Amino acid sequence: MKFERLFDVFYYQQENNPLPDAIAEKIKGEWVKYSTAEILEQINAVSRGLYKLGIRPGDKIAIVSTNRSEWNFIDLGLLQIGAINVPVYPNISIEDYRFIFSDAEVKLVFVSDKALYNKVKPLQTEINSLQNIYTFNEVENAPHWKEILKEEATVPHDIIEALMREVKPEALATIIYTSGTTGTPKGVMLSHQNIISNIKSALQVIPIETYNRTVSALPICHIFERMVTYLFMYKGARIYYAERVESIGENLREVKPHFFTTVPRILEKAYEKIMAKGHTLTGVKKQLFFWAHGLAEQYDTANPGSAFYRMQLALARKLVFKKWKEALGGEVNGIFCGAAALQPRLARIFNGAGITVCEGYGQTESSPVIAVNRMEPEDSRFGTVGLPVPGVEVKISADGEILAKGPNVMMGYYKRPDLTAQAIDEDGWLHTGDVGTWVEGRFLKITDRKKELFKTSGGKYIAPQVIENQFKESNYIEQIMIIGENKKTISALIVPSFVNLEAWANEKGINYTNNEELLKLPEVQKHYASIRDGFNKKFSDVEKVKKFVLLPDEWSVDTGEMTPTLKLKRKVIMEKYKNVIQEIYHDEL
C-alpha cells in the first residue's frame, strides 16, 4: 500500500500497523478510543453519505471545530471522493467566516457545538453556495453530522473506490485561509503531494516510532498540527486529543506521550507555573531548585561544557528536573515547537533540563516545515530554527529575505494569481516575507518579518522581533510589542508576567488592591526601568527602548490582539492603544 494521497493514510496503517487506539478523545471524563478499522469504517461511511448528498470532486466543505475524532472522519471521507477541505479556526470573527465561505464557495459546513452553529447559521441565507450546516455535538433543531450517514448504505462502495482512483497526488486537497496579522485572508492551495512530501521530509528528522503516544493540543486546522497528525497516522503512532489548551497539563500526565507539538506561548505558560512553584519552596529544596535552574541556563548544544559541569547537570536532572518531566507525563522524548519565535533562553533551559525542545520554522505556503532543529545536540542551535529539512532548498536573497523551494511549496493562492506571482518567482522560489541569516553556515536564524521592519524618523530600520525576543527573556515580561515607526525613538508596550510580578511585590512588602494600581506604583515602574536598562545594553543607540507603558490586560485571540497561531496583530494593538501611544510620543508632536 503506497501513501500518495492523504486518505491513503489509514489504509496504510491498517496494512502495516493497525492500532486499537489510533485516535482517542476524552468524553465526559473518559478516554474514548477508536481502532484503525473503526476509523476506516467511519471514513468510508462519510464518503458514501457525502456522495449521496450530491458532493462531487472539486466541491468545498468547511470544518469549524476543535480537535476531535469527527474532524478526521469528515476530512478523510471528503478527500476520498475528490472534495476539498476548507478548515477554519473556531475562534475567528463572523466577517472572516463570511469571506472564507463565500470566497471558497463552500457547500457544507461542519461545526463542533451549539455556540458555533448559532454563530455561523445566519450565513446560510447570505451565501448562495452554502447548502447546510451540521454539528458534531447534539444540538436542538440543528442537523447532526450522523444524518449524512442515514442513506449511505444505498451508495455502492464501488463508486467511492472509482472516485478514489481518480484523485491524483497532484490534485488540490485543501484551501487554508491564512489568518494573517493584517489584511484579508488568503486561500493557500495545497495538494496531496505538497503535504505528503513534507511528511516524508519530517519523518527523516523526527524519530517517531510505531505505537508511540502523542498528544494533540494545537488546532488541527493549522497546517503544522494537521501535517504531523497525518505523519503520526502514517507511522502508526497513537493520537490523543487534549480536551483544551487549559487542560493540557492534566492530559499529558494521563497519556504519558512520547512526543507532542506546541507553540512558544504554551511553553512560556508551563515555565511560569514551574517557576512560581519554585518560588514557594523553602530551605534546601529552594536552593536545589535554583541551583539546577542556573545549570540549565548555561546549557549549550554548541559547547557541552566541562566534565564537572556535565556531572552537576546530570545530578540536577535526577534530583530536580525529573519532576519537570513527570509534569509532562514522564516519558516525553521530544517536543516540537513552531508557529512563532521561541525565546532562546527558554529553549536552553528546557533542553538543559533534559526535555528536548526542537524549534522549527515554516509557513502554510510550504506545507509547512522548511527547517527544524534536530534531536541531536550537534544538529541543534538555540536562537535558530535549525537545518532545512530534506528535500527543501533554502537561500537568503540579496535583501535578506528567506527563500524556499521544494515539492512542499503551495500550488498558489485561490483565485489570486496576482498574489501567487508575488509569492513564487519564475524559478519556483517561495518568497517567505521573513528576514534571516545563517549561523555557522548551516543553521537558519529568523531575524524578523520583512513587513514588520519599520523606520524611525531618522531613517534607521528597526527589527522589532529581535528586541522583543530579548526582552521576553525577563521573568517579569509576559508580552511585549516594540513601536516607533517614523518616531525619533522606539518604545515598548509591555504586559507584565503578573505571577512573577506579584511574587516580587509580596517579597518587597508592597501593598496594592489590583493590577492597575500595582503597575502605577513607583517601585514597580523603577523595577521595569531597571529591566529595560539591562536589555538596552545589548542594542545600538537607535534600538534602545526609551519609554515603556505597562498594561494590565493580557493579549489573546479572544480579545483580538493575537492570531489563532498566537502571533501579535500589530495593527490591531496599535489601534487599540492609540491613545496610550499618543501619550508616549506627546513630546514629539
XYZ file of C-alpha atoms in Angstrom, residues 341-344 445-449 452-456 460-474 477-485 488-494 531-548 568 570 585:
66
model
C 9.568 32.613 17.770
C 10.702 30.640 20.820
C 12.808 32.521 23.355
C 16.374 31.136 23.105
C 18.038 32.125 12.013
C 14.917 34.269 11.618
C 15.617 37.897 12.407
C 12.242 39.451 11.571
C 9.244 39.686 9.310
C 7.262 44.244 10.236
C 10.518 46.139 9.812
C 9.961 49.845 10.311
C 11.957 53.057 10.006
C 12.470 55.667 12.669
C 17.088 53.750 10.627
C 15.481 50.328 10.154
C 14.250 48.571 13.297
C 13.601 44.794 13.526
C 11.062 44.644 16.386
C 11.098 40.872 16.917
C 14.805 40.849 17.748
C 14.267 43.362 20.544
C 11.018 41.746 21.715
C 12.609 38.297 21.985
C 15.412 39.686 24.124
C 13.041 41.478 26.499
C 10.821 38.395 26.810
C 13.737 36.591 28.434
C 12.848 38.514 31.582
C 7.630 40.286 30.928
C 4.754 38.226 29.568
C 4.189 40.023 26.250
C 5.785 42.986 24.520
C 5.409 44.978 21.326
C 8.026 47.441 20.097
C 6.725 50.640 18.480
C 8.272 53.763 16.983
C 7.654 53.888 13.246
C 12.740 59.641 16.888
C 12.964 56.828 19.412
C 11.459 53.404 19.966
C 9.208 52.480 22.876
C 7.508 49.366 24.237
C 4.026 48.256 25.217
C 4.570 45.656 27.946
C 14.957 45.600 33.397
C 14.811 47.858 30.336
C 18.215 49.351 31.071
C 19.731 45.884 31.384
C 18.496 44.765 27.977
C 19.273 48.112 26.324
C 22.975 47.411 26.856
C 22.698 44.732 24.152
C 21.478 47.151 21.479
C 22.744 50.103 19.487
C 21.539 53.586 20.464
C 18.811 53.623 17.817
C 17.486 50.225 19.039
C 17.340 51.154 22.727
C 13.845 51.315 24.278
C 13.410 54.817 25.691
C 9.884 54.723 27.096
C 7.531 51.923 28.056
C 0.795 39.669 17.508
C 0.373 44.723 15.378
C 5.130 60.404 21.923
